[in-house]
PDB file of C-alpha atoms in Angstrom:
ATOM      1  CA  UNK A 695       0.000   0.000   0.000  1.00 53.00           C
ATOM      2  CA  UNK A 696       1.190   3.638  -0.235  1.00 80.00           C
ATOM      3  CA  UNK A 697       1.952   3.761   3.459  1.00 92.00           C
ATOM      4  CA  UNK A 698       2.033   1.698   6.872  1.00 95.00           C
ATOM      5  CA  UNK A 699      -1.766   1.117   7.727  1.00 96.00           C
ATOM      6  CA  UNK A 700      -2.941   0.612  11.484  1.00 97.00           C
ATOM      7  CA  UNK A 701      -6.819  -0.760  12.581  1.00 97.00           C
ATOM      8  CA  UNK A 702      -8.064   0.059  14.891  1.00 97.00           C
ATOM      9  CA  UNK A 703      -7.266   3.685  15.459  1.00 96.00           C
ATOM     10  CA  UNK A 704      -9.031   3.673  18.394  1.00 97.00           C
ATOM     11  CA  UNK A 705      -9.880   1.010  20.940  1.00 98.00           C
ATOM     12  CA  UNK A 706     -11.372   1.165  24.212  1.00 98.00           C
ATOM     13  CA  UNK A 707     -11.252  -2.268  26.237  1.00 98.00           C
ATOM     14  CA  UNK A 708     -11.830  -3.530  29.365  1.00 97.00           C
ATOM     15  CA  UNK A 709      -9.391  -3.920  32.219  1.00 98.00           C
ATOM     16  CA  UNK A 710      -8.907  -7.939  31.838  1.00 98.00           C
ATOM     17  CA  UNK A 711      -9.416  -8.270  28.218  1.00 98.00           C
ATOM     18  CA  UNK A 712      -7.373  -9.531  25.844  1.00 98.00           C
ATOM     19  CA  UNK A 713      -7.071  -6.983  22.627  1.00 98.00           C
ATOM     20  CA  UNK A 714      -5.405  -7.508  18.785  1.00 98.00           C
ATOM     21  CA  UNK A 715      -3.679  -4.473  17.041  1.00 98.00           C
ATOM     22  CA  UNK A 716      -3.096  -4.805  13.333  1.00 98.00           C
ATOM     23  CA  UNK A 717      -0.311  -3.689  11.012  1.00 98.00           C
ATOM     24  CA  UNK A 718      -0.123  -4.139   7.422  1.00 97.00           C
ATOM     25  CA  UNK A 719       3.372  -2.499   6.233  1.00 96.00           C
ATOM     26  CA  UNK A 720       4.485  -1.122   3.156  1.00 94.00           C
ATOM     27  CA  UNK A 721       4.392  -3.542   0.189  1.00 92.00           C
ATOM     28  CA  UNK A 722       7.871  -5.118   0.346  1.00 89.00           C
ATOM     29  CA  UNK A 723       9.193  -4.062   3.669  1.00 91.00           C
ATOM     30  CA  UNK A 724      11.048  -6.471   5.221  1.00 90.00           C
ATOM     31  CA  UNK A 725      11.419  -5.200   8.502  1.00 92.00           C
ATOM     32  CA  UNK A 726       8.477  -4.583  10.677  1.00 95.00           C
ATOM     33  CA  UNK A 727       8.827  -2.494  14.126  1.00 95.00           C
ATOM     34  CA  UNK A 728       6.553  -2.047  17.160  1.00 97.00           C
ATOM     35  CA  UNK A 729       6.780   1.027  19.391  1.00 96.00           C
ATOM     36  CA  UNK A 730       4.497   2.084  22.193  1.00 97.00           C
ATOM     37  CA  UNK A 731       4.174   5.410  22.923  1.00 94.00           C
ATOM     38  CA  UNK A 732       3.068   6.763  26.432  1.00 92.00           C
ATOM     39  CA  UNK A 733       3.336   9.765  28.594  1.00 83.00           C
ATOM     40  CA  UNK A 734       5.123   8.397  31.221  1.00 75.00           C
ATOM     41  CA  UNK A 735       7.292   6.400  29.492  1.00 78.00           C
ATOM     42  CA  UNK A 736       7.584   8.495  25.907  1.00 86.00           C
ATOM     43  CA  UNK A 737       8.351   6.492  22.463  1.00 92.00           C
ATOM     44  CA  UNK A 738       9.663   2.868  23.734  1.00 94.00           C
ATOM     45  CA  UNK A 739      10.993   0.284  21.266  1.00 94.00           C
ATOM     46  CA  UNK A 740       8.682  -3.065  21.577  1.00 96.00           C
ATOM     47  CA  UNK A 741       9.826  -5.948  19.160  1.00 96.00           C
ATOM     48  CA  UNK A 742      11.571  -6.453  15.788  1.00 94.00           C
ATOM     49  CA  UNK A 743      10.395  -8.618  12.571  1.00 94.00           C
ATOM     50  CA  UNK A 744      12.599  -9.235   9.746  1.00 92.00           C
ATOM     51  CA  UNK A 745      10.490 -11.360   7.506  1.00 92.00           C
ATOM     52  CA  UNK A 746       8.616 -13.589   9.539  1.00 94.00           C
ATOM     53  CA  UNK A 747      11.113 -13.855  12.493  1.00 94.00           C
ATOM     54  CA  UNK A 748      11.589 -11.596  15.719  1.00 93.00           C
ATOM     55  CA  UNK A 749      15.469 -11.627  16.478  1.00 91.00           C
ATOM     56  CA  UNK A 750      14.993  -8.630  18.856  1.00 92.00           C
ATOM     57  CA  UNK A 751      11.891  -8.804  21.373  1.00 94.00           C
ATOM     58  CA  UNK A 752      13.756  -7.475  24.060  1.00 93.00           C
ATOM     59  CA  UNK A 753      11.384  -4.511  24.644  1.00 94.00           C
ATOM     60  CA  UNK A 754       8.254  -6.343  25.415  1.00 97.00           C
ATOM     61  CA  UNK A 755       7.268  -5.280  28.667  1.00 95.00           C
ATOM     62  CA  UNK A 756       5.851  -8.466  29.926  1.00 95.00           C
ATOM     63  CA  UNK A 757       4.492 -12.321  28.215  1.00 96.00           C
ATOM     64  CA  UNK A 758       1.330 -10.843  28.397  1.00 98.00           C
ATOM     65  CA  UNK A 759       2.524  -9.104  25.107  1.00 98.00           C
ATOM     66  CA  UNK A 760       3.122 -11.319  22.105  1.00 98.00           C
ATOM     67  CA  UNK A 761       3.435 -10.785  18.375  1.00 98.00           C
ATOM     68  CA  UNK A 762       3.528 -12.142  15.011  1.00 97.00           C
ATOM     69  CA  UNK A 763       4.014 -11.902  11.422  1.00 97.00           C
ATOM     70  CA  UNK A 764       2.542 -13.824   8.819  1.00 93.00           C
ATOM     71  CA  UNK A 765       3.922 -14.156   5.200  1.00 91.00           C
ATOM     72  CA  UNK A 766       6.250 -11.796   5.529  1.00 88.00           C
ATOM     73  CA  UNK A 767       3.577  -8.506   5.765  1.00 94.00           C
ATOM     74  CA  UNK A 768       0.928  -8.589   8.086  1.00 97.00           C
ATOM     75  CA  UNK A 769       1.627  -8.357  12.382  1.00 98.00           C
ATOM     76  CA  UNK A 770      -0.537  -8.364  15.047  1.00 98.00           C
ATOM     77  CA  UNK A 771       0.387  -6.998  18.349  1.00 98.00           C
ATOM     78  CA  UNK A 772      -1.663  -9.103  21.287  1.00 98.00           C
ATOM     79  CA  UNK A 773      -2.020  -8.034  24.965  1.00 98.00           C
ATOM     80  CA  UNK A 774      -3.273 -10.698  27.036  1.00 98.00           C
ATOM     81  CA  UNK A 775      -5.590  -9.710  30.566  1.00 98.00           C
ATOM     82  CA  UNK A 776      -5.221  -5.547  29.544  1.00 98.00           C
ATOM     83  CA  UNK A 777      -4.097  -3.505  32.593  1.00 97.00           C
ATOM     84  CA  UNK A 778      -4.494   0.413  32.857  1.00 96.00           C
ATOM     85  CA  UNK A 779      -0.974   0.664  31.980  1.00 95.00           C
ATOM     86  CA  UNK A 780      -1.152  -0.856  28.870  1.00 96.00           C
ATOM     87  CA  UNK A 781      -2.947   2.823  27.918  1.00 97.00           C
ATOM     88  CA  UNK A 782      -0.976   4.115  25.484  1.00 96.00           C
ATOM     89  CA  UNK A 783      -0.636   4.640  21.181  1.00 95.00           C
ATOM     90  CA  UNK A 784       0.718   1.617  20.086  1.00 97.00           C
ATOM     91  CA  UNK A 785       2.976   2.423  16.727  1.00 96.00           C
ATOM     92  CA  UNK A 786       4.124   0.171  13.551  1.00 97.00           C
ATOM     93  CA  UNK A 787       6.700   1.198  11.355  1.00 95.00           C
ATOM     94  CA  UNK A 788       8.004  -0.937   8.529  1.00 93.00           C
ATOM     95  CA  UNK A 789      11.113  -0.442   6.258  1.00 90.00           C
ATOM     96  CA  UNK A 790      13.322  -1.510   3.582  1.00 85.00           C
ATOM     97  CA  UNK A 791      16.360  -2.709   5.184  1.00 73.00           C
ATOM     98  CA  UNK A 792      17.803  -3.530   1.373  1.00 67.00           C
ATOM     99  CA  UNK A 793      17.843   0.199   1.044  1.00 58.00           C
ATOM    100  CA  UNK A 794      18.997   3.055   3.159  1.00 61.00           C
ATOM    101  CA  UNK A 795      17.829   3.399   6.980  1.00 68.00           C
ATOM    102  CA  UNK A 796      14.519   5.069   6.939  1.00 82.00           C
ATOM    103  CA  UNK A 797      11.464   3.310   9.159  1.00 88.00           C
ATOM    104  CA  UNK A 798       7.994   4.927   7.865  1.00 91.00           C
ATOM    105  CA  UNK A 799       5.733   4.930  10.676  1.00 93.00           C
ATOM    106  CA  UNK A 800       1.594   4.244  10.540  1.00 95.00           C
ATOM    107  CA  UNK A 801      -0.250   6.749  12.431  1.00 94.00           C
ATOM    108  CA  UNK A 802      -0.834   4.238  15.468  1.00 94.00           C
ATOM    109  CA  UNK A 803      -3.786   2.976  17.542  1.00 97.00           C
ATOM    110  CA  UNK A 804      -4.597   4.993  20.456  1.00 96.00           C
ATOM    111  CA  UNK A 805      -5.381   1.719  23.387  1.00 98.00           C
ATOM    112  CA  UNK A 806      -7.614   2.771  26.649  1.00 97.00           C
ATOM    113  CA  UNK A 807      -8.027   0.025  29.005  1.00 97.00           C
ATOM    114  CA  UNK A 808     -10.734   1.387  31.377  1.00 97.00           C
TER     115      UNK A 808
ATOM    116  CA  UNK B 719      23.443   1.212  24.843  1.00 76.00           C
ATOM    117  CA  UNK B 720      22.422   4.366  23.350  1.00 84.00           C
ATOM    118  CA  UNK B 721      20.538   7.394  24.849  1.00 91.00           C
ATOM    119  CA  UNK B 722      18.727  10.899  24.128  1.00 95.00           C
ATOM    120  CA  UNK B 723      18.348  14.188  25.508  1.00 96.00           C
ATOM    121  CA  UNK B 724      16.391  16.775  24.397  1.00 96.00           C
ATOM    122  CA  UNK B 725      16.581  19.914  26.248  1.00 93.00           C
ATOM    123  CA  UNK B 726      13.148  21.718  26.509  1.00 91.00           C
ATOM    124  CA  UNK B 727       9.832  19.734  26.397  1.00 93.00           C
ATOM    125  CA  UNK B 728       8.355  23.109  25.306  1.00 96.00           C
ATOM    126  CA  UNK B 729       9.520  25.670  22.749  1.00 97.00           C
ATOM    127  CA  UNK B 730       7.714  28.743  21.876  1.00 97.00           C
ATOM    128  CA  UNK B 731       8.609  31.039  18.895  1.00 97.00           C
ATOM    129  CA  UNK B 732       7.281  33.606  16.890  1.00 97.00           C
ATOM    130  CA  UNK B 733       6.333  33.396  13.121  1.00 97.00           C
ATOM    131  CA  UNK B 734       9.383  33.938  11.207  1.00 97.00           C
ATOM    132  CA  UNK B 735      11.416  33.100  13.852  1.00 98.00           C
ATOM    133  CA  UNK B 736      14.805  30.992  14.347  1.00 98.00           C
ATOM    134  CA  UNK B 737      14.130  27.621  15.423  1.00 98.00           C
ATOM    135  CA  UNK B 738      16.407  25.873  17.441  1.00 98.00           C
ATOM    136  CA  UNK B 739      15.792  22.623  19.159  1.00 98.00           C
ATOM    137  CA  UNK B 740      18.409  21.029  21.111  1.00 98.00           C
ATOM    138  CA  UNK B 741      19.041  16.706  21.000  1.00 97.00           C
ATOM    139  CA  UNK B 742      22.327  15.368  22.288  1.00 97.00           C
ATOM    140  CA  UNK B 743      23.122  11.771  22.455  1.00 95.00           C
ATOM    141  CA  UNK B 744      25.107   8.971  24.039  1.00 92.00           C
ATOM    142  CA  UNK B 745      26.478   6.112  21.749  1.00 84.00           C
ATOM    143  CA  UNK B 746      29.408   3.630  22.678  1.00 78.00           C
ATOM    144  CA  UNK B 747      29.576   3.118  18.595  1.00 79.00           C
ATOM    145  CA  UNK B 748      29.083   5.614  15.690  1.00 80.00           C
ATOM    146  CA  UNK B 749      25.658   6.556  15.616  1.00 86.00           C
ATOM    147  CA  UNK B 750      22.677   7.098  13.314  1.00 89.00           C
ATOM    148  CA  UNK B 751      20.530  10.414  13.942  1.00 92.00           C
ATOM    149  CA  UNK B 752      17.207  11.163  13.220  1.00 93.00           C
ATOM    150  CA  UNK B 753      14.292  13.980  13.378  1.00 96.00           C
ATOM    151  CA  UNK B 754      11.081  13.198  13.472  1.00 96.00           C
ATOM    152  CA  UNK B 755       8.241  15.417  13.609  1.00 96.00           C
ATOM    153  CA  UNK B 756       4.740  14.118  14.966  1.00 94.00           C
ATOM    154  CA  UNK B 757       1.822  16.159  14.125  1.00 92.00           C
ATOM    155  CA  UNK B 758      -1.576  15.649  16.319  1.00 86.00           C
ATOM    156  CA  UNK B 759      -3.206  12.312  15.843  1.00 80.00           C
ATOM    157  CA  UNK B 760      -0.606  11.066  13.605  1.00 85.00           C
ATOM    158  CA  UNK B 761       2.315   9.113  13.037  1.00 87.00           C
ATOM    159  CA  UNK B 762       5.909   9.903  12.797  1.00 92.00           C
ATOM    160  CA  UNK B 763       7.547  11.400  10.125  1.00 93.00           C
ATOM    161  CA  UNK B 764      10.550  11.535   9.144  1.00 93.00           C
ATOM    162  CA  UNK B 765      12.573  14.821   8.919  1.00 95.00           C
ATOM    163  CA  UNK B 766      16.364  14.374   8.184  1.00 94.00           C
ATOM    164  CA  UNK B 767      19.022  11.518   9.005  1.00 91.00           C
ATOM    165  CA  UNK B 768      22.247  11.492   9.318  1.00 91.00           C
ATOM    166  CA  UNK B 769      24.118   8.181   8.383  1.00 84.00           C
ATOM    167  CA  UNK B 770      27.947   9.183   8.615  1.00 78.00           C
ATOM    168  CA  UNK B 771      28.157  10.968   5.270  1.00 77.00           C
ATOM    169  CA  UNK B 772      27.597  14.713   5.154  1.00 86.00           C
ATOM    170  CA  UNK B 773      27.746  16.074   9.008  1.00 90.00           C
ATOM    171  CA  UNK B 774      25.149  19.442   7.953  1.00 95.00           C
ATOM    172  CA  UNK B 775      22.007  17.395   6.979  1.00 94.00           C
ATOM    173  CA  UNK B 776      19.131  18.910   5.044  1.00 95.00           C
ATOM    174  CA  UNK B 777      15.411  17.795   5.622  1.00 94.00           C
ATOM    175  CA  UNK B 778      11.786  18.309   4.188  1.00 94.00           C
ATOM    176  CA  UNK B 779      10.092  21.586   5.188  1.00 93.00           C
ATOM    177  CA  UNK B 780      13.461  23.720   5.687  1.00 96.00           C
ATOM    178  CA  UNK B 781      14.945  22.000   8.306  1.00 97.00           C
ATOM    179  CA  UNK B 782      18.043  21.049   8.640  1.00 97.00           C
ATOM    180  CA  UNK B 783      20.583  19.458  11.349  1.00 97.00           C
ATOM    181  CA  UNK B 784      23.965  19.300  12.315  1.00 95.00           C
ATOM    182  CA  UNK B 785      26.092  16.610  13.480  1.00 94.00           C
ATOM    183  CA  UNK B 786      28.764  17.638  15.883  1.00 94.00           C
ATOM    184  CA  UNK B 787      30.760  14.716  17.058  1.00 91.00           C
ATOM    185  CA  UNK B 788      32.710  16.860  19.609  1.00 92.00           C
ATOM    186  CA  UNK B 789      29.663  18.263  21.189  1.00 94.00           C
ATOM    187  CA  UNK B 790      27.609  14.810  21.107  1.00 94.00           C
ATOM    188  CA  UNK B 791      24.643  17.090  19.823  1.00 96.00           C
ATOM    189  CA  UNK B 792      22.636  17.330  16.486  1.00 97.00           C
ATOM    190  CA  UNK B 793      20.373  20.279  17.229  1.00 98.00           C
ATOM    191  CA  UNK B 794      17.888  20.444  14.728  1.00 98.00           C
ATOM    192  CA  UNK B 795      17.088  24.681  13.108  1.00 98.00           C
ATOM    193  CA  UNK B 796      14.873  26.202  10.562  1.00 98.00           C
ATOM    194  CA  UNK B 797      15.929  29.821   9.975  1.00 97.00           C
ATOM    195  CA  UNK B 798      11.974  30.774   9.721  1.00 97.00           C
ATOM    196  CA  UNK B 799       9.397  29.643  11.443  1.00 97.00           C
ATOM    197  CA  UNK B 800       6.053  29.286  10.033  1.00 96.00           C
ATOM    198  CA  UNK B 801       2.827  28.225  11.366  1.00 96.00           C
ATOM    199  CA  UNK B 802       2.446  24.962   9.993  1.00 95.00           C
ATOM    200  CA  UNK B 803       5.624  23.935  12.152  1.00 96.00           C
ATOM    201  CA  UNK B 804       3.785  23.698  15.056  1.00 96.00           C
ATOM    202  CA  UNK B 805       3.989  19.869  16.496  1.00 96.00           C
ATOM    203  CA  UNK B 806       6.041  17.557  18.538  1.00 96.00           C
ATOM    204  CA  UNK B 807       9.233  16.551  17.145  1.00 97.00           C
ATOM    205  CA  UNK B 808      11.216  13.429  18.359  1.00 96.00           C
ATOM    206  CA  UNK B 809      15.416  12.845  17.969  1.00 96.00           C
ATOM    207  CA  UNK B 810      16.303   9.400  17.805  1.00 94.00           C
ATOM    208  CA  UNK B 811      19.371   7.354  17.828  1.00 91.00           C
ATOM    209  CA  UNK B 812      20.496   4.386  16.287  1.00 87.00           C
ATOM    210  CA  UNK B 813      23.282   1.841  16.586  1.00 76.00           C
ATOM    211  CA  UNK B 814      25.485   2.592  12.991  1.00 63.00           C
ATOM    212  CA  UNK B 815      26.694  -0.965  12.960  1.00 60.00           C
ATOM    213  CA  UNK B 816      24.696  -4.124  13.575  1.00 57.00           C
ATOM    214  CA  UNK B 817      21.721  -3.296  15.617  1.00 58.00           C
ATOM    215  CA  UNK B 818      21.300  -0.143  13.500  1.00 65.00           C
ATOM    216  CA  UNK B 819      17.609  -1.461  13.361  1.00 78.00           C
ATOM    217  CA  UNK B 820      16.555   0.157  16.816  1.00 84.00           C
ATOM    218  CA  UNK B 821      15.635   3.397  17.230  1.00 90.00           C
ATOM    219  CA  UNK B 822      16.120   4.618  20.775  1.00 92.00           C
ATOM    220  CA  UNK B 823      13.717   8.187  21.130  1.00 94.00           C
ATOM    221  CA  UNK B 824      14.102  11.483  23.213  1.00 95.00           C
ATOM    222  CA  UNK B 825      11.276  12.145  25.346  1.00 94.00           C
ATOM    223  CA  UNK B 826       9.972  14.610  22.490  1.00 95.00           C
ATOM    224  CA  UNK B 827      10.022  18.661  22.547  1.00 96.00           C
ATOM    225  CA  UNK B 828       6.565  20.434  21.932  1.00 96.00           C
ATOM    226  CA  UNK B 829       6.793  23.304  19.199  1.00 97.00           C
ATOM    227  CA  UNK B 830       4.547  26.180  19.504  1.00 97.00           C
ATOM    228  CA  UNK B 831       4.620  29.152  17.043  1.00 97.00           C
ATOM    229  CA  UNK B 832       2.425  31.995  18.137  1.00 96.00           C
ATOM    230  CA  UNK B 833       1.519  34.222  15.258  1.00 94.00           C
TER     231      UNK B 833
END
Protein backbone atom coordinates (compact mmCIF):
# COMPACT_ATOMS: atom_id res chain seq x y z
CA UNK A 1 0.00 0.00 0.00
CA UNK A 2 1.19 3.64 -0.24
CA UNK A 3 1.95 3.76 3.46
CA UNK A 4 2.03 1.70 6.87
CA UNK A 5 -1.77 1.12 7.73
CA UNK A 6 -2.94 0.61 11.48
CA UNK A 7 -6.82 -0.76 12.58
CA UNK A 8 -8.06 0.06 14.89
CA UNK A 9 -7.27 3.68 15.46
CA UNK A 10 -9.03 3.67 18.39
CA UNK A 11 -9.88 1.01 20.94
CA UNK A 12 -11.37 1.16 24.21
CA UNK A 13 -11.25 -2.27 26.24
CA UNK A 14 -11.83 -3.53 29.37
CA UNK A 15 -9.39 -3.92 32.22
CA UNK A 16 -8.91 -7.94 31.84
CA UNK A 17 -9.42 -8.27 28.22
CA UNK A 18 -7.37 -9.53 25.84
CA UNK A 19 -7.07 -6.98 22.63
CA UNK A 20 -5.40 -7.51 18.78
CA UNK A 21 -3.68 -4.47 17.04
CA UNK A 22 -3.10 -4.80 13.33
CA UNK A 23 -0.31 -3.69 11.01
CA UNK A 24 -0.12 -4.14 7.42
CA UNK A 25 3.37 -2.50 6.23
CA UNK A 26 4.48 -1.12 3.16
CA UNK A 27 4.39 -3.54 0.19
CA UNK A 28 7.87 -5.12 0.35
CA UNK A 29 9.19 -4.06 3.67
CA UNK A 30 11.05 -6.47 5.22
CA UNK A 31 11.42 -5.20 8.50
CA UNK A 32 8.48 -4.58 10.68
CA UNK A 33 8.83 -2.49 14.13
CA UNK A 34 6.55 -2.05 17.16
CA UNK A 35 6.78 1.03 19.39
CA UNK A 36 4.50 2.08 22.19
CA UNK A 37 4.17 5.41 22.92
CA UNK A 38 3.07 6.76 26.43
CA UNK A 39 3.34 9.77 28.59
CA UNK A 40 5.12 8.40 31.22
CA UNK A 41 7.29 6.40 29.49
CA UNK A 42 7.58 8.49 25.91
CA UNK A 43 8.35 6.49 22.46
CA UNK A 44 9.66 2.87 23.73
CA UNK A 45 10.99 0.28 21.27
CA UNK A 46 8.68 -3.07 21.58
CA UNK A 47 9.83 -5.95 19.16
CA UNK A 48 11.57 -6.45 15.79
CA UNK A 49 10.39 -8.62 12.57
CA UNK A 50 12.60 -9.24 9.75
CA UNK A 51 10.49 -11.36 7.51
CA UNK A 52 8.62 -13.59 9.54
CA UNK A 53 11.11 -13.85 12.49
CA UNK A 54 11.59 -11.60 15.72
CA UNK A 55 15.47 -11.63 16.48
CA UNK A 56 14.99 -8.63 18.86
CA UNK A 57 11.89 -8.80 21.37
CA UNK A 58 13.76 -7.48 24.06
CA UNK A 59 11.38 -4.51 24.64
CA UNK A 60 8.25 -6.34 25.42
CA UNK A 61 7.27 -5.28 28.67
CA UNK A 62 5.85 -8.47 29.93
CA UNK A 63 4.49 -12.32 28.21
CA UNK A 64 1.33 -10.84 28.40
CA UNK A 65 2.52 -9.10 25.11
CA UNK A 66 3.12 -11.32 22.10
CA UNK A 67 3.43 -10.79 18.37
CA UNK A 68 3.53 -12.14 15.01
CA UNK A 69 4.01 -11.90 11.42
CA UNK A 70 2.54 -13.82 8.82
CA UNK A 71 3.92 -14.16 5.20
CA UNK A 72 6.25 -11.80 5.53
CA UNK A 73 3.58 -8.51 5.77
CA UNK A 74 0.93 -8.59 8.09
CA UNK A 75 1.63 -8.36 12.38
CA UNK A 76 -0.54 -8.36 15.05
CA UNK A 77 0.39 -7.00 18.35
CA UNK A 78 -1.66 -9.10 21.29
CA UNK A 79 -2.02 -8.03 24.96
CA UNK A 80 -3.27 -10.70 27.04
CA UNK A 81 -5.59 -9.71 30.57
CA UNK A 82 -5.22 -5.55 29.54
CA UNK A 83 -4.10 -3.50 32.59
CA UNK A 84 -4.49 0.41 32.86
CA UNK A 85 -0.97 0.66 31.98
CA UNK A 86 -1.15 -0.86 28.87
CA UNK A 87 -2.95 2.82 27.92
CA UNK A 88 -0.98 4.11 25.48
CA UNK A 89 -0.64 4.64 21.18
CA UNK A 90 0.72 1.62 20.09
CA UNK A 91 2.98 2.42 16.73
CA UNK A 92 4.12 0.17 13.55
CA UNK A 93 6.70 1.20 11.35
CA UNK A 94 8.00 -0.94 8.53
CA UNK A 95 11.11 -0.44 6.26
CA UNK A 96 13.32 -1.51 3.58
CA UNK A 97 16.36 -2.71 5.18
CA UNK A 98 17.80 -3.53 1.37
CA UNK A 99 17.84 0.20 1.04
CA UNK A 100 19.00 3.05 3.16
CA UNK A 101 17.83 3.40 6.98
CA UNK A 102 14.52 5.07 6.94
CA UNK A 103 11.46 3.31 9.16
CA UNK A 104 7.99 4.93 7.86
CA UNK A 105 5.73 4.93 10.68
CA UNK A 106 1.59 4.24 10.54
CA UNK A 107 -0.25 6.75 12.43
CA UNK A 108 -0.83 4.24 15.47
CA UNK A 109 -3.79 2.98 17.54
CA UNK A 110 -4.60 4.99 20.46
CA UNK A 111 -5.38 1.72 23.39
CA UNK A 112 -7.61 2.77 26.65
CA UNK A 113 -8.03 0.03 29.01
CA UNK A 114 -10.73 1.39 31.38
CA UNK B 1 23.44 1.21 24.84
CA UNK B 2 22.42 4.37 23.35
CA UNK B 3 20.54 7.39 24.85
CA UNK B 4 18.73 10.90 24.13
CA UNK B 5 18.35 14.19 25.51
CA UNK B 6 16.39 16.78 24.40
CA UNK B 7 16.58 19.91 26.25
CA UNK B 8 13.15 21.72 26.51
CA UNK B 9 9.83 19.73 26.40
CA UNK B 10 8.36 23.11 25.31
CA UNK B 11 9.52 25.67 22.75
CA UNK B 12 7.71 28.74 21.88
CA UNK B 13 8.61 31.04 18.90
CA UNK B 14 7.28 33.61 16.89
CA UNK B 15 6.33 33.40 13.12
CA UNK B 16 9.38 33.94 11.21
CA UNK B 17 11.42 33.10 13.85
CA UNK B 18 14.81 30.99 14.35
CA UNK B 19 14.13 27.62 15.42
CA UNK B 20 16.41 25.87 17.44
CA UNK B 21 15.79 22.62 19.16
CA UNK B 22 18.41 21.03 21.11
CA UNK B 23 19.04 16.71 21.00
CA UNK B 24 22.33 15.37 22.29
CA UNK B 25 23.12 11.77 22.46
CA UNK B 26 25.11 8.97 24.04
CA UNK B 27 26.48 6.11 21.75
CA UNK B 28 29.41 3.63 22.68
CA UNK B 29 29.58 3.12 18.60
CA UNK B 30 29.08 5.61 15.69
CA UNK B 31 25.66 6.56 15.62
CA UNK B 32 22.68 7.10 13.31
CA UNK B 33 20.53 10.41 13.94
CA UNK B 34 17.21 11.16 13.22
CA UNK B 35 14.29 13.98 13.38
CA UNK B 36 11.08 13.20 13.47
CA UNK B 37 8.24 15.42 13.61
CA UNK B 38 4.74 14.12 14.97
CA UNK B 39 1.82 16.16 14.13
CA UNK B 40 -1.58 15.65 16.32
CA UNK B 41 -3.21 12.31 15.84
CA UNK B 42 -0.61 11.07 13.60
CA UNK B 43 2.32 9.11 13.04
CA UNK B 44 5.91 9.90 12.80
CA UNK B 45 7.55 11.40 10.12
CA UNK B 46 10.55 11.54 9.14
CA UNK B 47 12.57 14.82 8.92
CA UNK B 48 16.36 14.37 8.18
CA UNK B 49 19.02 11.52 9.00
CA UNK B 50 22.25 11.49 9.32
CA UNK B 51 24.12 8.18 8.38
CA UNK B 52 27.95 9.18 8.62
CA UNK B 53 28.16 10.97 5.27
CA UNK B 54 27.60 14.71 5.15
CA UNK B 55 27.75 16.07 9.01
CA UNK B 56 25.15 19.44 7.95
CA UNK B 57 22.01 17.40 6.98
CA UNK B 58 19.13 18.91 5.04
CA UNK B 59 15.41 17.80 5.62
CA UNK B 60 11.79 18.31 4.19
CA UNK B 61 10.09 21.59 5.19
CA UNK B 62 13.46 23.72 5.69
CA UNK B 63 14.95 22.00 8.31
CA UNK B 64 18.04 21.05 8.64
CA UNK B 65 20.58 19.46 11.35
CA UNK B 66 23.97 19.30 12.32
CA UNK B 67 26.09 16.61 13.48
CA UNK B 68 28.76 17.64 15.88
CA UNK B 69 30.76 14.72 17.06
CA UNK B 70 32.71 16.86 19.61
CA UNK B 71 29.66 18.26 21.19
CA UNK B 72 27.61 14.81 21.11
CA UNK B 73 24.64 17.09 19.82
CA UNK B 74 22.64 17.33 16.49
CA UNK B 75 20.37 20.28 17.23
CA UNK B 76 17.89 20.44 14.73
CA UNK B 77 17.09 24.68 13.11
CA UNK B 78 14.87 26.20 10.56
CA UNK B 79 15.93 29.82 9.97
CA UNK B 80 11.97 30.77 9.72
CA UNK B 81 9.40 29.64 11.44
CA UNK B 82 6.05 29.29 10.03
CA UNK B 83 2.83 28.22 11.37
CA UNK B 84 2.45 24.96 9.99
CA UNK B 85 5.62 23.93 12.15
CA UNK B 86 3.79 23.70 15.06
CA UNK B 87 3.99 19.87 16.50
CA UNK B 88 6.04 17.56 18.54
CA UNK B 89 9.23 16.55 17.14
CA UNK B 90 11.22 13.43 18.36
CA UNK B 91 15.42 12.85 17.97
CA UNK B 92 16.30 9.40 17.81
CA UNK B 93 19.37 7.35 17.83
CA UNK B 94 20.50 4.39 16.29
CA UNK B 95 23.28 1.84 16.59
CA UNK B 96 25.48 2.59 12.99
CA UNK B 97 26.69 -0.97 12.96
CA UNK B 98 24.70 -4.12 13.58
CA UNK B 99 21.72 -3.30 15.62
CA UNK B 100 21.30 -0.14 13.50
CA UNK B 101 17.61 -1.46 13.36
CA UNK B 102 16.55 0.16 16.82
CA UNK B 103 15.63 3.40 17.23
CA UNK B 104 16.12 4.62 20.78
CA UNK B 105 13.72 8.19 21.13
CA UNK B 106 14.10 11.48 23.21
CA UNK B 107 11.28 12.14 25.35
CA UNK B 108 9.97 14.61 22.49
CA UNK B 109 10.02 18.66 22.55
CA UNK B 110 6.56 20.43 21.93
CA UNK B 111 6.79 23.30 19.20
CA UNK B 112 4.55 26.18 19.50
CA UNK B 113 4.62 29.15 17.04
CA UNK B 114 2.43 32.00 18.14
CA UNK B 115 1.52 34.22 15.26
Amino acid sequence: GAGVSQSPSNKVTEKGKDVELRCDPISGHTALYWYRQSLGQGLEFLIYFQGNSAPDKSGLPSDRFSAERTGGSVSTLTIQRTQQEDSAVYLCASEDRGVVTEAFFGQGTRLTVV
Amino acid sequence: AQSVTQLGSHVSVSEGALVLLRCNYSSSVPPYLFWYVQYPNQGLQLLLKYTSAATLVKGINGFEAEFKKSETSFHLTKPSAHMRDAAEYFCAVSDGGGSNYKLTFGKGTLLTVNP
